[in-house]
Short mmCIF file of N, CA, C and O in Angstrom, two decimals:
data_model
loop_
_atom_site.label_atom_id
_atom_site.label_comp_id
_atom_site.label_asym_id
_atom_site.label_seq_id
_atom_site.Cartn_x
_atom_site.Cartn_y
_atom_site.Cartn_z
N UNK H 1047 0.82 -1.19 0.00
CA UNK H 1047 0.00 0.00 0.00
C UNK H 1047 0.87 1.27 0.00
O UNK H 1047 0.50 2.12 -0.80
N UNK H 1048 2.01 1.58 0.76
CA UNK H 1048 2.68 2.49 0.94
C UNK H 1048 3.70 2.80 -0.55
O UNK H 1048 4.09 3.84 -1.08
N UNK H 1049 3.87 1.35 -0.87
CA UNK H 1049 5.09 1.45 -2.00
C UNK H 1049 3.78 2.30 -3.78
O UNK H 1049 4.21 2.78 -4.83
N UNK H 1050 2.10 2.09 -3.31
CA UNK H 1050 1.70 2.83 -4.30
C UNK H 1050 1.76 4.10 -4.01
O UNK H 1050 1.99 5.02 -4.80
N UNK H 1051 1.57 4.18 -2.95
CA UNK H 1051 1.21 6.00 -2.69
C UNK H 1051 2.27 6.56 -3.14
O UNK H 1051 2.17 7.23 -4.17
N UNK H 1052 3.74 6.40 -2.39
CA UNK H 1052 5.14 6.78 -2.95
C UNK H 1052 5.49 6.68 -4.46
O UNK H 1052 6.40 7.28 -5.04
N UNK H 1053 4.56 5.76 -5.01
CA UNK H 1053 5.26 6.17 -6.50
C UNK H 1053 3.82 6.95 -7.19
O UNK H 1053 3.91 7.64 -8.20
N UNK H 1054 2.58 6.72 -6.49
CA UNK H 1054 1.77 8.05 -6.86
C UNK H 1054 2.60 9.53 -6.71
O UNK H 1054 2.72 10.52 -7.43
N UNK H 1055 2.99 9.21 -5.66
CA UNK H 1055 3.69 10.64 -5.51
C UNK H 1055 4.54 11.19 -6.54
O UNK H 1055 4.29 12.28 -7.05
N UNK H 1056 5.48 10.52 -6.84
CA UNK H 1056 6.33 10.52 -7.68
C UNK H 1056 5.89 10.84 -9.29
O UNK H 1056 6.62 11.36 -10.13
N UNK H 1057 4.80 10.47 -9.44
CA UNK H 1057 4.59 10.81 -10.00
C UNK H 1057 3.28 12.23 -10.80
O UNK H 1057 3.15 12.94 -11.80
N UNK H 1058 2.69 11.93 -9.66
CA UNK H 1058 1.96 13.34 -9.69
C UNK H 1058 2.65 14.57 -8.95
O UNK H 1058 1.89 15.53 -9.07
N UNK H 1059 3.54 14.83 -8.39
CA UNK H 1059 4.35 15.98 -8.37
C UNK H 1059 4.75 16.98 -8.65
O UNK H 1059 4.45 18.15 -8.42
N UNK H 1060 6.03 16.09 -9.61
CA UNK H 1060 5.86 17.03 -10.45
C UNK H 1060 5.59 17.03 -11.69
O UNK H 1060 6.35 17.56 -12.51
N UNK H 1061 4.32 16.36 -12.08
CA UNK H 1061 3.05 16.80 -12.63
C UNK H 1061 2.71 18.41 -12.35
O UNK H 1061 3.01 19.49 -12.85
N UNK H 1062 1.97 17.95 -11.33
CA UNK H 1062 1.34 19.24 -10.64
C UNK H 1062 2.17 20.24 -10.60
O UNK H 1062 1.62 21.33 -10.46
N UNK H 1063 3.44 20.25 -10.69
CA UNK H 1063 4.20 21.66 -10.20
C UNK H 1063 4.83 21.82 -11.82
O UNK H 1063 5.30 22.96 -11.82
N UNK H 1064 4.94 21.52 -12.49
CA UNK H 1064 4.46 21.73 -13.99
C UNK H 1064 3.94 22.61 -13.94
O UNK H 1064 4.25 23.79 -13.79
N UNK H 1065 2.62 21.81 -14.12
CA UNK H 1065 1.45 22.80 -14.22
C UNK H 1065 1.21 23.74 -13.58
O UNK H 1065 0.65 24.63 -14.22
N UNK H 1066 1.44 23.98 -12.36
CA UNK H 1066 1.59 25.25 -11.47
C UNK H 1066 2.08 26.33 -12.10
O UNK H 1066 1.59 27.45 -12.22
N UNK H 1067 3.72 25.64 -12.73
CA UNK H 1067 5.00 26.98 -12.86
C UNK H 1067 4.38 27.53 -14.59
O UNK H 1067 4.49 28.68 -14.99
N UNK H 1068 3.72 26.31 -15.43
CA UNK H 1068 3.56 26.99 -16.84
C UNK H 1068 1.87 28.22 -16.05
O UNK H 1068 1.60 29.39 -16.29
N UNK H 1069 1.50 27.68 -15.57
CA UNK H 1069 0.07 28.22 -14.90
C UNK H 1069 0.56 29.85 -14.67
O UNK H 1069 0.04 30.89 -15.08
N UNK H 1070 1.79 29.62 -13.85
CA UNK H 1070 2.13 31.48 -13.70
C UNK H 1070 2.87 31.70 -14.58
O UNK H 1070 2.85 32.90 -14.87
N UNK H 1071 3.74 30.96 -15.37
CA UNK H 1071 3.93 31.88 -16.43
C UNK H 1071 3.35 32.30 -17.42
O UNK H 1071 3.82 33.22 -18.08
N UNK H 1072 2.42 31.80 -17.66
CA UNK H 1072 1.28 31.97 -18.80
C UNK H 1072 0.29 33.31 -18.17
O UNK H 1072 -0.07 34.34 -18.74
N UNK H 1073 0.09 32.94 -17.04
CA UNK H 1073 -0.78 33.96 -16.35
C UNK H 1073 0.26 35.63 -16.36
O UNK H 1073 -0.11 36.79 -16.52
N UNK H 1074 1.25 35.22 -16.19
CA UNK H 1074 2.14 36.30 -15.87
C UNK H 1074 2.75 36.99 -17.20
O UNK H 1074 3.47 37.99 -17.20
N UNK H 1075 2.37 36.31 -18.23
CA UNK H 1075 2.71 36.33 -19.44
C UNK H 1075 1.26 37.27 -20.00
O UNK H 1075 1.44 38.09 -20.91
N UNK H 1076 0.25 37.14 -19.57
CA UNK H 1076 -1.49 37.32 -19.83
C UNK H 1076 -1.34 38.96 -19.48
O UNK H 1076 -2.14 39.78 -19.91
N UNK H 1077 -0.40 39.23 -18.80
CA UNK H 1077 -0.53 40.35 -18.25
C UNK H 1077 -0.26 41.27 -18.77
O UNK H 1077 -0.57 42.36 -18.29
N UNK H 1078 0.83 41.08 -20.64
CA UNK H 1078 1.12 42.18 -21.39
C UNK H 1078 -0.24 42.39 -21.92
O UNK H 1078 -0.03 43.55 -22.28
N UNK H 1079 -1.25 42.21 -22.20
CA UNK H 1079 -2.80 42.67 -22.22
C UNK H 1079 -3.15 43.65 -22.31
O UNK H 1079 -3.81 44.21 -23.19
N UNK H 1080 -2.49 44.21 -20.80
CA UNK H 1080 -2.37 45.73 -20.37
C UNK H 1080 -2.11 46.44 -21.19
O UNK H 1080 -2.98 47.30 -21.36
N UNK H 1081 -1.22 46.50 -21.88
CA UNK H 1081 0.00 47.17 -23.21
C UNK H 1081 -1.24 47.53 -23.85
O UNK H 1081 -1.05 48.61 -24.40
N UNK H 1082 -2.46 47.12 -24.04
CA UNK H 1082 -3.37 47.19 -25.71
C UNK H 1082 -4.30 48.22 -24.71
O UNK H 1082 -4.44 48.14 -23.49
N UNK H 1083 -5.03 49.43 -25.85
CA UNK H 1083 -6.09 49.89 -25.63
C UNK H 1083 -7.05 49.33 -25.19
O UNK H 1083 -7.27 48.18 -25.56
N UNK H 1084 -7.99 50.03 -24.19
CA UNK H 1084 -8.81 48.98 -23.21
C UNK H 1084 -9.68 48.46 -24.48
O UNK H 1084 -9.90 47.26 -24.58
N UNK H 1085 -10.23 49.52 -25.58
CA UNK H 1085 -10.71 48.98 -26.61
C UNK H 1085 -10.37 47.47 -27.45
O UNK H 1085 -11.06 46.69 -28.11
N UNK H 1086 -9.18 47.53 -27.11
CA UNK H 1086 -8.60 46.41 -28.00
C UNK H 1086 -8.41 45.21 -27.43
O UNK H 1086 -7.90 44.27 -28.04
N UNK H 1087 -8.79 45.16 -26.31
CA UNK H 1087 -8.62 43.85 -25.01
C UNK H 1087 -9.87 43.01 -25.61
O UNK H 1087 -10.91 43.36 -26.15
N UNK H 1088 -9.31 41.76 -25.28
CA UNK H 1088 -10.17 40.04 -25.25
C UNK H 1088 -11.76 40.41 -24.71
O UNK H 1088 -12.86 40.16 -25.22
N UNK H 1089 -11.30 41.21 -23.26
CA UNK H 1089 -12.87 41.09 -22.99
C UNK H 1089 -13.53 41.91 -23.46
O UNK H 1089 -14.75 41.72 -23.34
N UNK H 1090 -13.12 43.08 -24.13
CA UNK H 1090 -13.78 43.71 -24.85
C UNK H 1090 -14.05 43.31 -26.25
O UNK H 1090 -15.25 43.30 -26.53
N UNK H 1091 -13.24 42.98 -27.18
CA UNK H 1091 -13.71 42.70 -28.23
C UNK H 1091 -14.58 40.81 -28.38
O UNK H 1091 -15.43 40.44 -29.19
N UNK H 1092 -13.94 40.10 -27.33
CA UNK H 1092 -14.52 38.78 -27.25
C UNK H 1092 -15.74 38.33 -26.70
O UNK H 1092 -16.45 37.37 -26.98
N UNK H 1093 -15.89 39.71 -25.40
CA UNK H 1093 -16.68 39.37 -24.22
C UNK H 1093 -16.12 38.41 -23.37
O UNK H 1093 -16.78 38.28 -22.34
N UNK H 1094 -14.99 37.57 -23.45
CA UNK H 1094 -14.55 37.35 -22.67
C UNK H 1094 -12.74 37.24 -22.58
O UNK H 1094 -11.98 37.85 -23.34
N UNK H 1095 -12.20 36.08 -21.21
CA UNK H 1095 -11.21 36.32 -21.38
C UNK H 1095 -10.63 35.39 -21.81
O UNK H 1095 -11.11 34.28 -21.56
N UNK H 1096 -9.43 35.47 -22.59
CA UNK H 1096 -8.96 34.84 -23.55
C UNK H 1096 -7.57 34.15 -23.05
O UNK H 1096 -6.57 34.76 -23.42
N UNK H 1097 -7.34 33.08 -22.35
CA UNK H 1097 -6.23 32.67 -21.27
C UNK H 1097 -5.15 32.44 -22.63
O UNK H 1097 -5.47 32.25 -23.80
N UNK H 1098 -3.76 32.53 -22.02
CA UNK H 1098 -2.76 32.50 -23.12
C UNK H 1098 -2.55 33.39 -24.69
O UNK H 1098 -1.60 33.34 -25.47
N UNK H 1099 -4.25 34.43 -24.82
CA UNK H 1099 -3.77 35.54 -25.55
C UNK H 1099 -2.62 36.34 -25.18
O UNK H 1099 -1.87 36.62 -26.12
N UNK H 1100 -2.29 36.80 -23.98
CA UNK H 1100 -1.05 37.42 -23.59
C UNK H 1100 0.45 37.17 -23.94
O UNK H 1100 1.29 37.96 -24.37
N UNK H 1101 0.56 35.60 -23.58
CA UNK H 1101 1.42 34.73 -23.97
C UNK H 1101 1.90 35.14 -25.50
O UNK H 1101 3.03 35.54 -25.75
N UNK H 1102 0.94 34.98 -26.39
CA UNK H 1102 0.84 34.63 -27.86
C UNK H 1102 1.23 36.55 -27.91
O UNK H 1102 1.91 36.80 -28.90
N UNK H 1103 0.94 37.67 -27.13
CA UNK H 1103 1.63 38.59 -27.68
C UNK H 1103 2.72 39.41 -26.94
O UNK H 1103 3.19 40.53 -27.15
N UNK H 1104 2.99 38.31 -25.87
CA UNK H 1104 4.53 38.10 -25.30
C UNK H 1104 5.74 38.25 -26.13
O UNK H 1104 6.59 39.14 -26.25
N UNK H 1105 5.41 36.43 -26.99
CA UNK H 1105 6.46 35.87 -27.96
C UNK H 1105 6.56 36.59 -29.29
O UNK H 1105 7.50 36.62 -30.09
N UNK H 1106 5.40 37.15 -29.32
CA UNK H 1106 4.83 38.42 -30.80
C UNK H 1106 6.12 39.87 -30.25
O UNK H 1106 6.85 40.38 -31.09
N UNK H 1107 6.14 40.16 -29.29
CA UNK H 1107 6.52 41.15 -28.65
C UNK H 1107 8.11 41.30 -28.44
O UNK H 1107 8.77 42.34 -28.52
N UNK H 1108 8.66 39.77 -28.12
CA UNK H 1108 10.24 39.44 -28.39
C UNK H 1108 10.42 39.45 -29.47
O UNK H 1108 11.39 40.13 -29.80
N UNK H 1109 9.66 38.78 -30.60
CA UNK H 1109 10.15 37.88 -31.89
C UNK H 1109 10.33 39.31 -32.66
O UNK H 1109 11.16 39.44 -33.56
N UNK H 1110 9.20 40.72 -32.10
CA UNK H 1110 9.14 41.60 -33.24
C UNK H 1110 10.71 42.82 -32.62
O UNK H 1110 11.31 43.58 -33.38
N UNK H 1111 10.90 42.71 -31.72
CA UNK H 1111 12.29 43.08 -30.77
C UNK H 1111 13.42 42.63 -31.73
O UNK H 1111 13.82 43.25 -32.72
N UNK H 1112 13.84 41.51 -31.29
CA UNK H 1112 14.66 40.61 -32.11
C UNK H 1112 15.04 41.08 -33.27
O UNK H 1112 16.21 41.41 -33.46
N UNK H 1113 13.57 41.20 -34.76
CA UNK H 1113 13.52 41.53 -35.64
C UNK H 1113 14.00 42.69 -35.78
O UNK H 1113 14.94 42.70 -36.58
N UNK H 1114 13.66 44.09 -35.13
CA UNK H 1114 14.26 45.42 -34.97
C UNK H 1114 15.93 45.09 -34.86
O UNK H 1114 16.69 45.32 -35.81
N UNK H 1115 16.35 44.56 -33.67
CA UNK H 1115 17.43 45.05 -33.24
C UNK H 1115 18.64 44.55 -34.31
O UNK H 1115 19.76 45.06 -34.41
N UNK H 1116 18.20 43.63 -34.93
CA UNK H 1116 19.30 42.41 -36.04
C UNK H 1116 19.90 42.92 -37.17
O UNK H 1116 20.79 42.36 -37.81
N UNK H 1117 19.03 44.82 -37.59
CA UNK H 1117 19.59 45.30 -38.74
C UNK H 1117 20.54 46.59 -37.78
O UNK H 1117 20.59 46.91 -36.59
N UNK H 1118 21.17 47.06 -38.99
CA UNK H 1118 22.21 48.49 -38.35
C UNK H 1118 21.88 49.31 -37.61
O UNK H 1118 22.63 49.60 -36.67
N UNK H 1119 20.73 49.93 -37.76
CA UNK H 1119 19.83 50.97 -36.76
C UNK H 1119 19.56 49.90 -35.64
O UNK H 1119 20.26 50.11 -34.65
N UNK H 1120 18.76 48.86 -35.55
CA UNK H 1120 18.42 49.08 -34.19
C UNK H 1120 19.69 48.31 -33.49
O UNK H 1120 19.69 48.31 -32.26
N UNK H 1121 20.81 47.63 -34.17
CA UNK H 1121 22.34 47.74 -33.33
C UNK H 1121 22.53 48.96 -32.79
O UNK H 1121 22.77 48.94 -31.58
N UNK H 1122 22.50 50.14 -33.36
CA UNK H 1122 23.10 51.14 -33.11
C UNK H 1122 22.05 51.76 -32.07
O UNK H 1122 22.60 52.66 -31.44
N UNK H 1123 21.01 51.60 -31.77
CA UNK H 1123 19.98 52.20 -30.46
C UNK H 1123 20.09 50.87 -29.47
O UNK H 1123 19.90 51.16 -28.29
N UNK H 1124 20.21 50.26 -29.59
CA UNK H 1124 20.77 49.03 -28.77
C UNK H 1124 22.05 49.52 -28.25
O UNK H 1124 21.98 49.06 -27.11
N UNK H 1125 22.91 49.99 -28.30
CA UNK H 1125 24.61 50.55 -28.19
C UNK H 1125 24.24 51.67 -27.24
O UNK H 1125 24.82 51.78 -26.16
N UNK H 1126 23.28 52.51 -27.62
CA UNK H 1126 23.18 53.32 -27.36
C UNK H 1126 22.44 53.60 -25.65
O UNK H 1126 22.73 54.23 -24.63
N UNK H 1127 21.29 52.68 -26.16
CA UNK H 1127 20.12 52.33 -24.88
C UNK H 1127 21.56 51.59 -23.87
O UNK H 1127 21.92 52.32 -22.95
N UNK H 1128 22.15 50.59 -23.98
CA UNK H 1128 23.32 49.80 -23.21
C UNK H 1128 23.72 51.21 -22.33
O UNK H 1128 23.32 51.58 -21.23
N UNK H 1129 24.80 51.88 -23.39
CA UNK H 1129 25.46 53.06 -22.72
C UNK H 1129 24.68 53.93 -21.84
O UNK H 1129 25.25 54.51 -20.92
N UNK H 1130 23.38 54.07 -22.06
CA UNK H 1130 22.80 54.57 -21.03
C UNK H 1130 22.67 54.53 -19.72
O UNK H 1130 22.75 55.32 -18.79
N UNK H 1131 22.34 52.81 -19.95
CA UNK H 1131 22.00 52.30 -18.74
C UNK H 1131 23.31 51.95 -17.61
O UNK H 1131 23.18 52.03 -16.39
N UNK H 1132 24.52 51.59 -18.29
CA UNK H 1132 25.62 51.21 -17.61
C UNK H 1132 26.28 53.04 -17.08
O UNK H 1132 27.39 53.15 -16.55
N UNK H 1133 25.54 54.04 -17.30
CA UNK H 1133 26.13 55.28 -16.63
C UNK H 1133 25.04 55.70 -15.46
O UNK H 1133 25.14 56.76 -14.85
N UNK H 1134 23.96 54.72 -15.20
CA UNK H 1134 23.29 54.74 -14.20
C UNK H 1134 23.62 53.62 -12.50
O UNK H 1134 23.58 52.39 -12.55
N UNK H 1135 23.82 54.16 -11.61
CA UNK H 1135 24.55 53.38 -10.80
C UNK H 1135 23.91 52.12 -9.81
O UNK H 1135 24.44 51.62 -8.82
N UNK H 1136 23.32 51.97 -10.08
CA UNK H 1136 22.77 50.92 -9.78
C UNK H 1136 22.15 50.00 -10.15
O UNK H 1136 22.10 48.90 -9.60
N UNK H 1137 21.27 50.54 -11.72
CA UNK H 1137 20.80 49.85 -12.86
C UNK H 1137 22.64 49.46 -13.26
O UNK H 1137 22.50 48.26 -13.50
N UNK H 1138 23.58 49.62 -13.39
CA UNK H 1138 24.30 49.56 -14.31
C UNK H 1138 24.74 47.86 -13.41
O UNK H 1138 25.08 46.91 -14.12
N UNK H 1139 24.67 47.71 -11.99
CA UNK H 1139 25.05 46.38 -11.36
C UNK H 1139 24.13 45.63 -11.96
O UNK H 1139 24.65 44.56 -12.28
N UNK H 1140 23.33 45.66 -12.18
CA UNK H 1140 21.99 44.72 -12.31
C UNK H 1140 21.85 44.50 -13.40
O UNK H 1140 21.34 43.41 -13.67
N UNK H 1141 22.25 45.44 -14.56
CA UNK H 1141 21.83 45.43 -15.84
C UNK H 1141 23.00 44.15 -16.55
O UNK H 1141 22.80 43.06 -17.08
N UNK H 1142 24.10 44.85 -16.26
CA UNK H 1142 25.48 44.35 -16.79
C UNK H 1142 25.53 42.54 -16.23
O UNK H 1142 25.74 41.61 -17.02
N UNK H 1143 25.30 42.35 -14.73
CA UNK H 1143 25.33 40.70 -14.34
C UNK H 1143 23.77 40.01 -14.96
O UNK H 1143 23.19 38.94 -14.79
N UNK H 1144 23.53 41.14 -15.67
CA UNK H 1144 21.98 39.65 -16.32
C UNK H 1144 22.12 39.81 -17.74
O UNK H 1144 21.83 38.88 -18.49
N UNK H 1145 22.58 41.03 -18.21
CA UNK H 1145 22.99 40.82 -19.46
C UNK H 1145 24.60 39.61 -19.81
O UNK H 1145 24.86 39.16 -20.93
N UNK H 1146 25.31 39.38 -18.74
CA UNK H 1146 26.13 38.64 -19.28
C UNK H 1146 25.77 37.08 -18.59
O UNK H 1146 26.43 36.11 -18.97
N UNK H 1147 24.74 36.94 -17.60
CA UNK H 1147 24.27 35.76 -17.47
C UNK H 1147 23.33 35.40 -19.04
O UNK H 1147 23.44 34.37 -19.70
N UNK H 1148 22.73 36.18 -19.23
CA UNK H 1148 21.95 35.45 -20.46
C UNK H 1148 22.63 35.60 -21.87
O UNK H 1148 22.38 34.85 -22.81
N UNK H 1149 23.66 36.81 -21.93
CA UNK H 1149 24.68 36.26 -22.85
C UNK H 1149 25.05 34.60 -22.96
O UNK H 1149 25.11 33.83 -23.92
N UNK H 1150 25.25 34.43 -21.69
CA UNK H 1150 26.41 32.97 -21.35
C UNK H 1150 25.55 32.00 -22.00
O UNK H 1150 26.01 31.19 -22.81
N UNK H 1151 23.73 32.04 -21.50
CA UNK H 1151 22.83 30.92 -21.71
C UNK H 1151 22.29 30.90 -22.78
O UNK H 1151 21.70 29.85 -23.06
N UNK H 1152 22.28 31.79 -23.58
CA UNK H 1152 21.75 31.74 -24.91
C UNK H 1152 22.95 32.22 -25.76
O UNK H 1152 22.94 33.45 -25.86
N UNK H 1153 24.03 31.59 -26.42
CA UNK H 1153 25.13 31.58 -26.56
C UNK H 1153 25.16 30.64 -28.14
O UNK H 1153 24.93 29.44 -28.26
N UNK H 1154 25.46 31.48 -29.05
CA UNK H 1154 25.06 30.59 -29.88
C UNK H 1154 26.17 29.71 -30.15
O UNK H 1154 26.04 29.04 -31.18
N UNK H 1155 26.97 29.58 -29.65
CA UNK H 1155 27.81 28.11 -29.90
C UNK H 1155 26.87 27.00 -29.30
O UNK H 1155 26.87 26.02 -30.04
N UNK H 1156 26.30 26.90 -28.54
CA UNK H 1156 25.75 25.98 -27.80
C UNK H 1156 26.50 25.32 -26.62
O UNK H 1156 26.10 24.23 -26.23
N UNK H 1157 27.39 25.81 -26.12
CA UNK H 1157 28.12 25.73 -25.13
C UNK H 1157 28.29 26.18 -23.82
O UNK H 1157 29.22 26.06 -23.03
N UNK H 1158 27.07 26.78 -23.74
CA UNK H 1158 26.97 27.59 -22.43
C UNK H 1158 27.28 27.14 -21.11
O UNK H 1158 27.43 27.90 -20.16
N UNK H 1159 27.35 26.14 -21.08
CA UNK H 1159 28.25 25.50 -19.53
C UNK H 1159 28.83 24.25 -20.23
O UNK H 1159 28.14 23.35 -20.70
N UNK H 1160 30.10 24.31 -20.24
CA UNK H 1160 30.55 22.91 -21.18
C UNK H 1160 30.36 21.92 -19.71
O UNK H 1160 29.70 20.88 -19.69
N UNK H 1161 30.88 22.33 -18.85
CA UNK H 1161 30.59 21.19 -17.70
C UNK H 1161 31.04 21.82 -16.07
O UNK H 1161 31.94 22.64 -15.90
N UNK H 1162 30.25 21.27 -15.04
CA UNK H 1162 30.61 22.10 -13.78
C UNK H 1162 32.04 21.44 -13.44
O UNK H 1162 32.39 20.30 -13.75
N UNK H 1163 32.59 22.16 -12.92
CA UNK H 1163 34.21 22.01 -11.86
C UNK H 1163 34.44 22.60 -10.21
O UNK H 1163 34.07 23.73 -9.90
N UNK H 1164 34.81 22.08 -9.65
CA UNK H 1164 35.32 22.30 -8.44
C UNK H 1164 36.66 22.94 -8.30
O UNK H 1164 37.68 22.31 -8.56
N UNK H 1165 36.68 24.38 -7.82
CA UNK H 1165 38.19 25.42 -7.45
C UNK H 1165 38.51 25.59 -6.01
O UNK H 1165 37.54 25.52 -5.25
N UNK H 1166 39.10 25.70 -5.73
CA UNK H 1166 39.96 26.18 -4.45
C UNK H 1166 39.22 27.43 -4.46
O UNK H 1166 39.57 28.14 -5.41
N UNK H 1167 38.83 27.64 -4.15
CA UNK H 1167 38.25 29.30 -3.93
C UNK H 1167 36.85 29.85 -2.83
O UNK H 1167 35.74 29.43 -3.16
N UNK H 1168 36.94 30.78 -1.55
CA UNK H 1168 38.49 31.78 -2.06
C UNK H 1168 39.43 31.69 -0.94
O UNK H 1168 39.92 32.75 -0.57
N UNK H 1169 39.83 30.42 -0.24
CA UNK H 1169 40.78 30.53 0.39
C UNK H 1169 41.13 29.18 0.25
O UNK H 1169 40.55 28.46 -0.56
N UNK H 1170 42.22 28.71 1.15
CA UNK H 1170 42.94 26.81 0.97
C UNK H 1170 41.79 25.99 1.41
O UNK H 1170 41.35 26.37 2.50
N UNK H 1171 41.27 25.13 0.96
CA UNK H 1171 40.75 24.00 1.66
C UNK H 1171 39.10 24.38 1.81
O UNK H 1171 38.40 23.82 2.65
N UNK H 1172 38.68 25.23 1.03
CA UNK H 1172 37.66 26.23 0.68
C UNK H 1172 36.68 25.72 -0.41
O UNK H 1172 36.36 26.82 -0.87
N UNK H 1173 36.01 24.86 -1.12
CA UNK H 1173 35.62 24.51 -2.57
C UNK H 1173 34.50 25.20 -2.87
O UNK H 1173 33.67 25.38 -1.98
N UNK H 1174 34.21 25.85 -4.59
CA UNK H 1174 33.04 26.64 -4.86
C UNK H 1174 32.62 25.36 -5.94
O UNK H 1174 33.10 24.23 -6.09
N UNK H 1175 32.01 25.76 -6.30
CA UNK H 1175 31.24 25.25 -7.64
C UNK H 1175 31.55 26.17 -9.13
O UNK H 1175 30.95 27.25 -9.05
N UNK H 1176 32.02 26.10 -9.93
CA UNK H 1176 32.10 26.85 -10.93
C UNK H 1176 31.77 26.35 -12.27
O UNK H 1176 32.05 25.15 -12.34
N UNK H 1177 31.16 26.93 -13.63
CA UNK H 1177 31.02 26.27 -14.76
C UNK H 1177 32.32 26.88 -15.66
O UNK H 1177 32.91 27.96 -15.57
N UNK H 1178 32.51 25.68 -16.61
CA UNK H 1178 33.42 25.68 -17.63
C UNK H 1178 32.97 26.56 -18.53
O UNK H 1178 32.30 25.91 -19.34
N UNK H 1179 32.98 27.47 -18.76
CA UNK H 1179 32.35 28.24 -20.47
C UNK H 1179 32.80 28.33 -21.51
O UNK H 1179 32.15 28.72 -22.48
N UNK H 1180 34.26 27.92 -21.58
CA UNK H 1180 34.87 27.47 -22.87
C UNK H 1180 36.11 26.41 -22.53
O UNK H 1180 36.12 25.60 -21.61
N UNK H 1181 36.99 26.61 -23.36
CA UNK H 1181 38.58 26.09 -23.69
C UNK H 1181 39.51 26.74 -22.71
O UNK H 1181 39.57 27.95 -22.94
N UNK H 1182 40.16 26.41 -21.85
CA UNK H 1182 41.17 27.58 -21.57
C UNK H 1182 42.29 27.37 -22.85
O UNK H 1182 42.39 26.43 -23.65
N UNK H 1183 43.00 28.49 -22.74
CA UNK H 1183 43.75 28.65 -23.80
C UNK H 1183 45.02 29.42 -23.40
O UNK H 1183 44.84 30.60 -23.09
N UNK H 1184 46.34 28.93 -23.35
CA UNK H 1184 48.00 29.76 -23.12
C UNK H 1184 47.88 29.13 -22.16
O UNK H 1184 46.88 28.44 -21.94
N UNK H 1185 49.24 29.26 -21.10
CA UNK H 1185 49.59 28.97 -19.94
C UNK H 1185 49.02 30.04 -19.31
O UNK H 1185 48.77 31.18 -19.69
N UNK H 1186 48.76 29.20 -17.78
CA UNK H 1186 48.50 30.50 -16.90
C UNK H 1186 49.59 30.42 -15.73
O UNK H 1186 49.95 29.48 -15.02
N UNK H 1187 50.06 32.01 -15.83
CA UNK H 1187 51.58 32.23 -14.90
C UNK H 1187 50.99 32.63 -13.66
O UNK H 1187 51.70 32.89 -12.69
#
């Protein structure tokens, strides 16, 4: 009896927490909505509400980003918007460690953590966790 419940468990879990985490992101995703004239909203033009319309102009909302930024102009307001933000002092901590975390993870070599390692660091007898992100390359003196 016990050995079903435990693998019920196991398996409705994380099931359920699945569904939970797509549940808020979808919901949390529902929320660019806002962005549209109240005229132009689900419940207004549908009468009702339309779950995962948000979502659908989330990915509409990156994909058309993306599209902008990939030719010369919007490189060059991209350069520009960056420099902005890194002469602001506290946006510039925050901005700079998530722009080079998601540099690292969306990386188009496909290499974004070649594999975790264990360092001495930061004192003797001390161990961190660190990821590999490429080749090392030369001697190190």
């Amino acid at each position: 009896m016990r050995k079903y419940f435990i693998t019920g468990l196991l398996i409705l879990v994380p099931l359920g927490i699945t569904f939970w985490v797509l549940h808020a992101i979808i919901t949390t995703m529902d929320q660019s909505l806002l962005l549209l004239p109240e005229q132009w909203r689900p419940e207004v033009v549908f009468g009702t509400k339309v779950p995962g319309l948000g979502a659908l102009l989330t990915v509409l909302i990156v994909f058309v980003t993306g599209l902008l930024t990939r030719n010369f102009i919007g490189n060059y307001v991209v350069r520009i918007w960056e420099g902005l933000l890194n002469r602001i002092p506290i946006v510039n901590s925050i901005y700079s460690s998530v722009k080079q975390v998601s540099d690292t993870l969306f990386s188009s070599s496909g290499n974004a953590f070649r594999k975790a390692v264990l360092i001495e660091y930061p004192r003797r007898d001390c161990w961190t966790i660190g990821f590999l992100t490429g080749v090392p390359g030369g001697d190190v003196v």
